[in-house]
Coordinates of C-alpha atoms and ligand atoms in Angstrom, one line a residue:
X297 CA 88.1 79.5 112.4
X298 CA 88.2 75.8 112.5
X299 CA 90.6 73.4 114.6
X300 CA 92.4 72.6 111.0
X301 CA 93.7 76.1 110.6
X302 CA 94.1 77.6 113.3
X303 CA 96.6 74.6 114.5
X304 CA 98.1 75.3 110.8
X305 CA 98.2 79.4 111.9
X306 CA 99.9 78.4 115.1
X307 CA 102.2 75.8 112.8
X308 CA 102.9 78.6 110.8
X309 CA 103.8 81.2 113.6
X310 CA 106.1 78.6 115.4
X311 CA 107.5 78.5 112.0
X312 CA 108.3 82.8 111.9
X313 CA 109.7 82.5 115.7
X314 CA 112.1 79.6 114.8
X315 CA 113.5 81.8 112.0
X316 CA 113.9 84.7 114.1
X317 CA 115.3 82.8 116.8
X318 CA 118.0 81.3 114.3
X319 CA 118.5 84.8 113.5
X320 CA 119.2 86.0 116.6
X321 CA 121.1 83.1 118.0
X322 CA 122.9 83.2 114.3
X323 CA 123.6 86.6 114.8
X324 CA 124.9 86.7 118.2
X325 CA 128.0 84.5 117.1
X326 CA 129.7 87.9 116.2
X327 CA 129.3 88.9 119.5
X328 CA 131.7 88.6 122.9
X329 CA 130.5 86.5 126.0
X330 CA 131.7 85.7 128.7
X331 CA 131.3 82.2 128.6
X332 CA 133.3 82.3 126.1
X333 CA 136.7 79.9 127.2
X334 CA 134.4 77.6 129.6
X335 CA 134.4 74.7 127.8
X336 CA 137.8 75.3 125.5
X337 CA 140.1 76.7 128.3
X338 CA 138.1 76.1 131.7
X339 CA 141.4 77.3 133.6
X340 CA 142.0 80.7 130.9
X341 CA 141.4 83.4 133.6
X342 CA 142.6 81.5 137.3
X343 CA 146.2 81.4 134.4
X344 CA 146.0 84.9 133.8
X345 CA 145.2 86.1 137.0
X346 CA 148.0 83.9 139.0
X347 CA 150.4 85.0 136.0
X348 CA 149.8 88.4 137.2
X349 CA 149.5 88.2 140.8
X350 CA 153.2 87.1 140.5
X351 CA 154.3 89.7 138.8
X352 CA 153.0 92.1 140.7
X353 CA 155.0 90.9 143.6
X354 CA 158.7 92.0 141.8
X355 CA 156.4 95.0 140.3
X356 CA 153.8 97.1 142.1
X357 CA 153.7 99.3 138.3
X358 CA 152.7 96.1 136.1
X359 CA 148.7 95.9 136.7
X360 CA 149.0 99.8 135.5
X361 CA 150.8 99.0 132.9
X362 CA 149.1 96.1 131.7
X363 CA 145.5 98.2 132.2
X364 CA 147.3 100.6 129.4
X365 CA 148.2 98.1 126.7
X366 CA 144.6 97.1 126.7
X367 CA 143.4 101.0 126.1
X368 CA 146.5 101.5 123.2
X369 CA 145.2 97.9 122.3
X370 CA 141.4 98.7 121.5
X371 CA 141.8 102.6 120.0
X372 CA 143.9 101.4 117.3
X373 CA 141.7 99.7 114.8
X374 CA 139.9 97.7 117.6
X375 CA 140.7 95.3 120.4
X376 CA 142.9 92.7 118.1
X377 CA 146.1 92.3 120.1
X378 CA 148.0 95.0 117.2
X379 CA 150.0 96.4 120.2
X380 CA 151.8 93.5 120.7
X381 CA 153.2 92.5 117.2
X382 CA 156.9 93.3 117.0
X383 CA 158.9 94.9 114.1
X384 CA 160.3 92.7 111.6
X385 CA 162.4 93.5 108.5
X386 CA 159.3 93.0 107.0
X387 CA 156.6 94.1 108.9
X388 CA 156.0 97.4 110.9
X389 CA 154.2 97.3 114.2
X390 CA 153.1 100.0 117.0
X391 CA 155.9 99.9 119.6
X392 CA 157.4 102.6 117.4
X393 CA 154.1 104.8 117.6
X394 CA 154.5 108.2 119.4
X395 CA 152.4 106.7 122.5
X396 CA 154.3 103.6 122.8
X397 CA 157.7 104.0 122.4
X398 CA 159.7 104.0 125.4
X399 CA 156.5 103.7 127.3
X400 CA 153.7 101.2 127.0
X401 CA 155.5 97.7 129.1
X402 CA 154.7 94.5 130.0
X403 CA 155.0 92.5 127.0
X404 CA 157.1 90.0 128.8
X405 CA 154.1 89.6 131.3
X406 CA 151.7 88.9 128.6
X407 CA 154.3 86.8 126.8
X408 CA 154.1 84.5 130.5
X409 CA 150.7 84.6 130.2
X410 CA 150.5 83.7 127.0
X411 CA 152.8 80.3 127.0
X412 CA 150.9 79.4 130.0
X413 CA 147.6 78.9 128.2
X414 CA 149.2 77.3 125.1
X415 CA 150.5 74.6 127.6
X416 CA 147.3 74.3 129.0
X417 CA 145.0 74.9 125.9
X418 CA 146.8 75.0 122.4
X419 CA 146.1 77.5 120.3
X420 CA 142.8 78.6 122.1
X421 CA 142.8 81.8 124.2
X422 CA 143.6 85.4 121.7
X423 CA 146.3 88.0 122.9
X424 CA 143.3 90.3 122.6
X425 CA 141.4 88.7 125.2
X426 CA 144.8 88.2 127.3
X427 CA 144.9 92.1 127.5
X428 CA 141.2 92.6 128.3
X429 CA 141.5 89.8 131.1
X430 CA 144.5 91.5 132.0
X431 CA 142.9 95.0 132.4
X432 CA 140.4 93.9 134.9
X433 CA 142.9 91.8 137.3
X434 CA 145.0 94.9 137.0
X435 CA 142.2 96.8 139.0
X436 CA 141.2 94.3 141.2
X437 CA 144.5 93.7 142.5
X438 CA 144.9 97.2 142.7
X439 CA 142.1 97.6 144.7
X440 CA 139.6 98.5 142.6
X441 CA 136.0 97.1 141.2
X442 CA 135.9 94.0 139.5
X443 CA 133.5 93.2 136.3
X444 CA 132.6 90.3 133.8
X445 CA 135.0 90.6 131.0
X446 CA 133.6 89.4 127.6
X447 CA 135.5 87.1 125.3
X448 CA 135.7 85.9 122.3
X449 CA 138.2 88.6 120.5
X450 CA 140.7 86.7 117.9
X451 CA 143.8 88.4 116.9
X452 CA 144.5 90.8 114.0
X453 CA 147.2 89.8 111.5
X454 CA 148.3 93.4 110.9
X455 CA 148.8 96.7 112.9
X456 CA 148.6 100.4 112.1
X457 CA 151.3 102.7 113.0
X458 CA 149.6 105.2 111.7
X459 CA 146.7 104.7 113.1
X460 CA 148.4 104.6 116.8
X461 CA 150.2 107.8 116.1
X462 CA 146.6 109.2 114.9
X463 CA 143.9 107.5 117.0
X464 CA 145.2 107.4 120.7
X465 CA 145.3 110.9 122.4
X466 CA 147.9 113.1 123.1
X467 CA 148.8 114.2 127.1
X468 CA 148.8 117.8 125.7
X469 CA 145.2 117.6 124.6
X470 CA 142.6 120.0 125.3
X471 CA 139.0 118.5 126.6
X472 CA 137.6 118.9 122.8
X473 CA 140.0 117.2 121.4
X474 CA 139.9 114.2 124.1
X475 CA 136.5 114.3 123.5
X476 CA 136.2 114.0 119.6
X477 CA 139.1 111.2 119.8
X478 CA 136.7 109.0 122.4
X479 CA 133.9 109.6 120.4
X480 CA 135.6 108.7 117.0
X481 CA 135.9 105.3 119.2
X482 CA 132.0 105.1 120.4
X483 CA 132.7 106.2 123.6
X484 CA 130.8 109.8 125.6
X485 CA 132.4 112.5 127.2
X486 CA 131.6 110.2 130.2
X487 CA 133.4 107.2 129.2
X488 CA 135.9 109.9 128.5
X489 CA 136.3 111.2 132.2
X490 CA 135.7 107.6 133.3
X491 CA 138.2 105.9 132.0
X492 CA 140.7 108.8 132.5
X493 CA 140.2 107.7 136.5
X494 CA 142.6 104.9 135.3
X495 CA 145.4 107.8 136.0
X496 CA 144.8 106.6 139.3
X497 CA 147.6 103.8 138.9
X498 CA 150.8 104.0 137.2
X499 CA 153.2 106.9 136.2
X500 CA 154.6 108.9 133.3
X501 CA 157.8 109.6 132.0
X502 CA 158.5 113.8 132.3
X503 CA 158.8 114.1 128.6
X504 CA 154.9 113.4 128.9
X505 CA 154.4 116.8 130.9
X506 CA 157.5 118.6 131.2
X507 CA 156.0 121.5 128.6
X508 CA 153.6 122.3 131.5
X509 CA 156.6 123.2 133.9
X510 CA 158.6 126.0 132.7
X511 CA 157.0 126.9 129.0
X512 CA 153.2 126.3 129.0
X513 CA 151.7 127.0 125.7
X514 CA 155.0 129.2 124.3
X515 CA 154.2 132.0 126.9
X516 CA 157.0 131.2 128.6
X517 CA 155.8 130.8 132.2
X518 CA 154.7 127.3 133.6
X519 CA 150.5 126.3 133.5
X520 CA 148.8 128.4 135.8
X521 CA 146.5 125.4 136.8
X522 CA 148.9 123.6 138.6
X523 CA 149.1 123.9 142.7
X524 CA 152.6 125.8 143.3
X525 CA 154.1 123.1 145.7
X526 CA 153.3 120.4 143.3
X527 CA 154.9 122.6 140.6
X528 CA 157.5 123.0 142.8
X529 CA 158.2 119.0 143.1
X530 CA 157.8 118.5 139.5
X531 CA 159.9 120.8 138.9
X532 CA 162.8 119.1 141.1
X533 CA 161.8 116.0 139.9
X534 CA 161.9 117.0 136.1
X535 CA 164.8 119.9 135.5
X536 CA 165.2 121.5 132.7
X537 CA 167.4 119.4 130.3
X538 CA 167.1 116.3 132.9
X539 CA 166.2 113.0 132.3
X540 CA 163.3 112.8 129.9
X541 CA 162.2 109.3 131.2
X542 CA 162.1 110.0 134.7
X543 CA 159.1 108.7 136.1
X544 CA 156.6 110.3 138.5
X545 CA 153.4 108.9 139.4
X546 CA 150.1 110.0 138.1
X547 CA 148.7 110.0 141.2
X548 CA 150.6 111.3 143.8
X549 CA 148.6 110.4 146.4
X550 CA 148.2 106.9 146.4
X551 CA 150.0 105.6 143.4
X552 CA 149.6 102.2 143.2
X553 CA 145.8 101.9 144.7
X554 CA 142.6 101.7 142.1
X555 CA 140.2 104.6 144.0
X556 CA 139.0 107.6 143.4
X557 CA 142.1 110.1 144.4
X558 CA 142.8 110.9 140.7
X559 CA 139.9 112.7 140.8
X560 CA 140.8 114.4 144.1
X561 CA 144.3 115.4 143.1
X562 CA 142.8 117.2 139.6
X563 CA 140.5 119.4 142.5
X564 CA 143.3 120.5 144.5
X565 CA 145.0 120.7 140.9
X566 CA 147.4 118.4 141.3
X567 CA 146.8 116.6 137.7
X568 CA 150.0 115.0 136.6
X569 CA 149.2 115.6 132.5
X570 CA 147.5 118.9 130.9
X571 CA 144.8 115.9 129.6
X572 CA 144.2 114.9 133.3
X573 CA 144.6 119.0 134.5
X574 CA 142.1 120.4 131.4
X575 CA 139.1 117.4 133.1
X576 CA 138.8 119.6 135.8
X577 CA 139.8 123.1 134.5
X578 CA 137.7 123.3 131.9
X579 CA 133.8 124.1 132.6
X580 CA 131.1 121.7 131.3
X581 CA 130.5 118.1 131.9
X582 CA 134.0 117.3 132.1
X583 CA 134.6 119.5 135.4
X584 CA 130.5 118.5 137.1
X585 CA 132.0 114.9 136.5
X586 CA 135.6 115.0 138.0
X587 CA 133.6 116.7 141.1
X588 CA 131.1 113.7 140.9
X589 CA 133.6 111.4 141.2
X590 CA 135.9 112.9 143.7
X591 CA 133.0 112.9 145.9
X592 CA 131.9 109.4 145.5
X593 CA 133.7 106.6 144.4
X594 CA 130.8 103.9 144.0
X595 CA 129.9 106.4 141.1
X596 CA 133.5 106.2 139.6
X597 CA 133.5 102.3 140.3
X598 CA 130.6 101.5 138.7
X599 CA 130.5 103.5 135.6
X600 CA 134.6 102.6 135.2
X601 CA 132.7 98.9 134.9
X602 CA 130.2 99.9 132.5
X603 CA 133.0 102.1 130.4
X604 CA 136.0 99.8 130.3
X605 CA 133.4 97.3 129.2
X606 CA 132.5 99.4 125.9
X607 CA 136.1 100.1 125.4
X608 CA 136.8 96.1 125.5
X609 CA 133.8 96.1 122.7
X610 CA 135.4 98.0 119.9
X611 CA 135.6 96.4 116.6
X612 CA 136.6 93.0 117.9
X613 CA 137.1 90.3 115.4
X614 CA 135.1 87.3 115.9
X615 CA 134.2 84.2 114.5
X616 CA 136.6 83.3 111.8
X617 CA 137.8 86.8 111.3
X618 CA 141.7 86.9 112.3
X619 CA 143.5 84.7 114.1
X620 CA 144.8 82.9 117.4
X621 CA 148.5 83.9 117.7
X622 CA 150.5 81.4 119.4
X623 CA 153.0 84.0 120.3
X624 CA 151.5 87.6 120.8
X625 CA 154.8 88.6 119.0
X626 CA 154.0 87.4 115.9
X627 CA 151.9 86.9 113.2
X628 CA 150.5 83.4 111.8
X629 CA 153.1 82.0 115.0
Ligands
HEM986 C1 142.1 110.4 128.0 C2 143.2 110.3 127.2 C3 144.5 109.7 127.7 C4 145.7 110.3 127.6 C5 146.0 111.6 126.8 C6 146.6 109.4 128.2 C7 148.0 109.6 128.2 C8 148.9 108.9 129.0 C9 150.3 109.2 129.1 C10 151.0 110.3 128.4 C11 150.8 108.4 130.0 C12 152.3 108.3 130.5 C13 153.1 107.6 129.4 C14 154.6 107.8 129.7 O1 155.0 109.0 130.0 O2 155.3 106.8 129.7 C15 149.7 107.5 130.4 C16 149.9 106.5 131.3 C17 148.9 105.6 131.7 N1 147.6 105.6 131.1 FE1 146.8 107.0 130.0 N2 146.0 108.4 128.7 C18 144.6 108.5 128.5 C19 143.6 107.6 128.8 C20 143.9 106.4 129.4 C21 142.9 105.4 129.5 C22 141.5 105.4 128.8 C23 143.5 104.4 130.2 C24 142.9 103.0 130.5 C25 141.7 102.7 130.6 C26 144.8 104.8 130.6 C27 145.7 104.1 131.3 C28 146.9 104.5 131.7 C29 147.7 103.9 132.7 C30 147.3 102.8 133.6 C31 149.0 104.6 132.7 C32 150.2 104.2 133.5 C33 151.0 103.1 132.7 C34 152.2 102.6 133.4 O3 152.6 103.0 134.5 O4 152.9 101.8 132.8 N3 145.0 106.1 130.0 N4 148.6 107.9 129.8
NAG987 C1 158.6 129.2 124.8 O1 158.2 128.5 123.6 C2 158.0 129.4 122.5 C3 157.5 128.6 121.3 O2 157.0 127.4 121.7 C4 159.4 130.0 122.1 O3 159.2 130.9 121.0 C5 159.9 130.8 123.3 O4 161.2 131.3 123.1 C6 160.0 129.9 124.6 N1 160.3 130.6 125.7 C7 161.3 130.3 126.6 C8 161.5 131.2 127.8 O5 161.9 129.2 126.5

């Protein structure tokens, strides 16, 4: 081969690899980073952090709270902010859905959060991304492992009541059905179990459980999983024909601390919800994994990173797809 063309071969191969770099590159514009705000909004996560932080102080509940919105957020046609539209006259949002209503909080929070970083950066940071940010300051406030959020969602201009009533699990759910609503979403068995360790903050209202106390199943007797003294408690705590929205936390133990003691509790089967109870209860990879985990935390830390990672992924919209609210509220605001 002469010098001629083999300096026109390499030409032409320099050629191919541009092209597949631009590709690539191209390509990876649909995708989250976590570089995302650096330039745009240097300041967007110190803003949400301090936001929350301050909350926290009047509310030991709100990272757990906040941690949820993102979950409801991201199984309901993807991680687009759709929790947080309100209903309109003309427009029907998910507060309403079985899982949210009287339940999922800290809108007001988010709403803080949100006029903050339109002071400092107009029209810039999604109500997606707010609630993904917000997730992972939840844990590491509480305690918990921190990760690298990626960024880059934009906000949906509709939301699915439907689809909140259909596509976020039920507290009554047996480990199949847990598992086939995670993997509808892209997430294992593991993620499954995984992310379920997030019971390790926050509470739940008695209507969420109270079928377990006194008429499990319509036999008429209370689940025969649960540990009698906790039954006992709940049972105080939750009478028949009470309060429906009393609150007891879903981990007894240490309710307001990101570790590993959800785990524990669903051992010595003290599992606030029959979806926490059924992890451990049923045999399989559900049960070897709640005994992983309640052995070792650095386990449950680092594959909660990995998992809540893949649940922040879900259908995102990117690019030009969607929107940036200016009020998490509202549509096109
Ligand atoms: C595995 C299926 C799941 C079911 C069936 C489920 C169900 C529930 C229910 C019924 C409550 C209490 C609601 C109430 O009574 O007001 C709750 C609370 C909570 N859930 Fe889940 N959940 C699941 C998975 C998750 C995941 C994946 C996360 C986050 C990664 C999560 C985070 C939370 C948090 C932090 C709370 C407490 C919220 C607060 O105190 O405001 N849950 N969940
Ligand atoms: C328990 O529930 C079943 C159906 O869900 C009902 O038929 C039965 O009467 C209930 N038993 C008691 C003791 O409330």
């Amino acid at each position: 081969m002469g010098r001629r063309s083999e300096g026109a071969m390499i030409w032409r191969y320099s050629c191919i690899y541009s092209l597949l770099l631009f590709m690539l590159v191209g390509s990876s514009r649909a995708q989250l980073m976590a570089s995302f705000y650096d330039k745009s909004c240097p300041k967007a996560q110190a803003i949400v952090k301090s936001v929350i932080q301050q909350a926290m102080q009047k509310d030991s509940r709100i990272g757990a709270s906040l941690m949820r919105l993102h979950f409801h957020d991201c199984f309901v046609n993807g991680c687009d902010g759709s929790i947080l539209l309100d209903d309109t006259s003309s427009f029907t949002g998910e507060k309403t859905a079985g899982p949210n209503l009287n339940s999922a909080r800290g809108f007001d929070v988010v709403d803080n959060i949100k006029s903050q970083l339109e002071s400092a950066c107009k029209g810039t940071v999604s109500c997606a991304d707010i609630l993904a940010i917000a997730a992972r300051d939840a844990v590491v406030l509480d305690g918990g492992p921190s990760w690298t959020v990626q960024l880059g969602r934009r906000d949906s201009t509709t939301a699915s009541l439907s689809t909140a009533n259909n596509d976020i699990p039920s507290p009554a759910s047996t480990v199949s059905q847990l598992i086939s609503k995670f993997q509808a979403k892209g997430l294992s068995t593991q993620d499954m179990v995984t992310l379920s360790g997030a019971h390790t903050i926050g509470q739940a209202r008695c209507t969420s459980f109270s079928s377990r106390l006194y008429n499990f199943s319509g036999t008429g007797k209370p689940d025969p999983t649960i540990d009698k003294t906790f039954l006992a408690t709940l049972q105080k705590q939750c009478p028949q024909g009470g309060n429906a929205n009393q609150l007891q936390p879903l981990d007894l133990v240490t309710p307001t601390n990101f570790d590993n003691q959800y785990y524990k509790n669903l051992q010595a089967r003290k599992g606030l919800l029959n979806s926490d109870e059924v992890l451990y209860s049923t045999s399989g990879t559900t049960n070897s994994l709640v005994i992983s985990y309640a052995g070792n935390q650095n386990t449950f830390f680092s594959n909660f990173q990995s998992a809540i990672i893949k649940m922040g992924n879900i259908s995102p919209l990117t690019g030009t797809k969607g929107q940036i609210r200016k009020n998490c509220r509202a549509v096109g605001s």
